[in-house]
Structures are given as structure tokens and as C-alpha cells.
mmCIF file of C-alpha atoms in Angstrom:
data_model
loop_
_atom_site.group_PDB
_atom_site.id
_atom_site.type_symbol
_atom_site.label_atom_id
_atom_site.label_comp_id
_atom_site.label_asym_id
_atom_site.label_seq_id
_atom_site.Cartn_x
_atom_site.Cartn_y
_atom_site.Cartn_z
ATOM 1 C CA GLU P 1 87.838 125.024 101.806
ATOM 2 C CA LEU P 2 88.325 125.017 98.081
ATOM 3 C CA TRP P 3 91.874 123.755 98.079
ATOM 4 C CA THR P 4 91.220 120.449 99.794
ATOM 5 C CA ASN P 5 91.268 118.713 96.426
ATOM 6 C CA GLY P 6 94.516 120.413 95.494
ATOM 7 C CA ILE P 7 96.666 117.379 96.193
ATOM 8 C CA VAL P 8 97.744 115.021 93.450
ATOM 9 C CA LEU P 9 99.453 111.647 93.524
ATOM 10 C CA TYR P 10 101.416 110.387 90.532
ATOM 11 C CA PRO P 11 102.245 108.144 88.807
ATOM 12 C CA ASN P 12 99.383 105.812 89.580
ATOM 13 C CA PRO P 13 99.681 102.912 88.991
ATOM 14 C CA THR P 14 103.365 102.825 89.822
ATOM 15 C CA LYS P 15 106.180 100.287 89.834
ATOM 16 C CA ASN P 16 107.754 101.665 93.013
ATOM 17 C CA ASP P 17 108.008 105.406 93.510
ATOM 18 C CA PHE P 18 105.225 107.946 93.628
ATOM 19 C CA THR P 19 105.025 111.644 94.374
ATOM 20 C CA ILE P 20 102.418 113.479 96.411
ATOM 21 C CA GLU P 21 102.213 117.139 95.489
ATOM 22 C CA VAL P 22 100.246 120.080 96.807
ATOM 23 C CA GLU P 23 99.031 122.144 93.882
ATOM 24 C CA SER P 24 98.364 125.344 95.790
ATOM 25 C CA MET P 25 101.289 126.201 98.027
ATOM 26 C CA SER P 26 99.630 129.369 99.271
ATOM 27 C CA ALA P 27 97.016 127.182 100.910
ATOM 28 C CA LEU P 28 99.599 125.106 102.732
ATOM 29 C CA THR P 29 99.489 126.745 106.137
ATOM 30 C CA GLU P 30 100.665 123.734 108.103
ATOM 31 C CA ASN P 31 102.494 120.485 107.540
ATOM 32 C CA ILE P 32 100.612 117.642 105.892
ATOM 33 C CA ASN P 33 101.062 114.225 107.447
ATOM 34 C CA ILE P 34 101.083 111.207 105.153
ATOM 35 C CA GLU P 35 100.327 107.624 106.120
ATOM 36 C CA VAL P 36 100.631 104.646 103.784
ATOM 37 C CA TYR P 37 98.589 101.517 104.487
ATOM 38 C CA ASP P 38 99.075 98.114 102.917
ATOM 39 C CA PRO P 39 96.170 96.084 101.446
ATOM 40 C CA MET P 40 95.517 94.650 104.936
ATOM 41 C CA GLY P 41 95.126 98.126 106.410
ATOM 42 C CA ARG P 42 98.422 98.134 108.305
ATOM 43 C CA THR P 43 100.470 101.323 108.430
ATOM 44 C CA ILE P 44 103.691 100.641 106.547
ATOM 45 C CA GLN P 45 105.087 104.137 106.084
ATOM 46 C CA ILE P 46 104.651 107.649 107.360
ATOM 47 C CA GLY P 47 105.876 110.869 105.828
ATOM 48 C CA SER P 48 105.021 114.512 105.554
ATOM 49 C CA ILE P 49 104.969 117.541 103.300
ATOM 50 C CA PRO P 50 106.428 120.437 105.292
ATOM 51 C CA LYS P 51 104.666 123.754 104.872
ATOM 52 C CA ASP P 52 107.923 125.533 104.122
ATOM 53 C CA GLY P 53 109.290 122.941 101.710
ATOM 54 C CA GLY P 54 108.754 122.428 98.010
ATOM 55 C CA GLY P 55 105.167 121.302 98.387
ATOM 56 C CA LYS P 56 105.790 117.704 97.461
ATOM 57 C CA THR P 57 107.322 114.504 98.685
ATOM 58 C CA LYS P 58 108.413 111.304 97.001
ATOM 59 C CA MET P 59 107.647 107.935 98.527
ATOM 60 C CA SER P 60 108.433 104.380 97.486
ATOM 61 C CA LEU P 61 106.728 101.007 97.627
ATOM 62 C CA ASN P 62 109.952 99.231 96.725
ATOM 63 C CA GLY P 63 110.070 95.852 98.442
ATOM 64 C CA TYR P 64 106.311 95.625 98.945
ATOM 65 C CA VAL P 65 104.042 93.231 97.087
ATOM 66 C CA SER P 66 101.894 94.256 94.150
ATOM 67 C CA GLY P 67 98.416 95.424 95.041
ATOM 68 C CA THR P 68 96.366 98.398 96.127
ATOM 69 C CA TYR P 69 97.755 100.649 98.844
ATOM 70 C CA PHE P 70 95.914 103.395 100.668
ATOM 71 C CA ILE P 71 97.314 106.831 101.346
ATOM 72 C CA LYS P 72 95.967 109.311 103.886
ATOM 73 C CA CYS P 73 97.060 112.940 103.684
ATOM 74 C CA ALA P 74 95.824 115.038 106.567
ATOM 75 C CA ASN P 75 96.391 117.997 108.829
ATOM 76 C CA GLN P 76 94.168 120.052 111.131
ATOM 77 C CA SER P 77 92.263 121.539 108.179
ATOM 78 C CA PHE P 78 91.457 118.590 105.944
ATOM 79 C CA GLU P 79 91.884 114.938 105.152
ATOM 80 C CA LYS P 80 92.224 113.320 101.747
ATOM 81 C CA HIS P 81 92.535 109.670 100.812
ATOM 82 C CA PHE P 82 94.115 108.071 97.769
ATOM 83 C CA LYS P 83 94.426 104.566 96.461
ATOM 84 C CA VAL P 84 97.675 103.776 94.700
ATOM 85 C CA VAL P 85 98.236 100.596 92.692
ATOM 86 C CA LYS P 86 101.657 98.973 92.772
ATOM 87 C CA LEU P 87 102.283 96.914 89.670
#
């Protein structure tokens, strides 16, 4: 589907907080599950963007070491991966 790229993550790099936002709310027919992995590949956080919410969620890497973290955003329809750099 065309909207699978319609998710953005900002700011990146970040000091602590970042936002994941769905650009096309009309395409959001089900919740999006979010998983955050540390540089070793361990799941350190989970979250979600509810289909009936504002289309975005804020997450934080406060308390984690600097480095590259991996974000997976997925539901039944698609899966998208991001890398986010914590300064």
C-alpha cells in the first residue's frame, strides 16, 4: 500500500525524546505497535499509536547510553524500521 512510508520519526539524532507520527491518519485502520531495541538488539521499550488517537506518540531514551537504537513500527498491514541515534 502507498501509505506504508507515511510514518516519520523526529528529531533524529535526539538527546532523549523522539516522536513517531503517522502522516496519513485516514490510512490508520488499526493500532500500530512500536518496539524499541537497544544496540545489542534487546527490546527496551514498547509502545503504540492507537488508531483513534492523534496519530503520534512520544517516546524517550532518557537514561539509556548514547548509540544507535532500532525502532520497529508494525501492525497487520505493514512493518517499518527506523534507526534513531541518541547523542
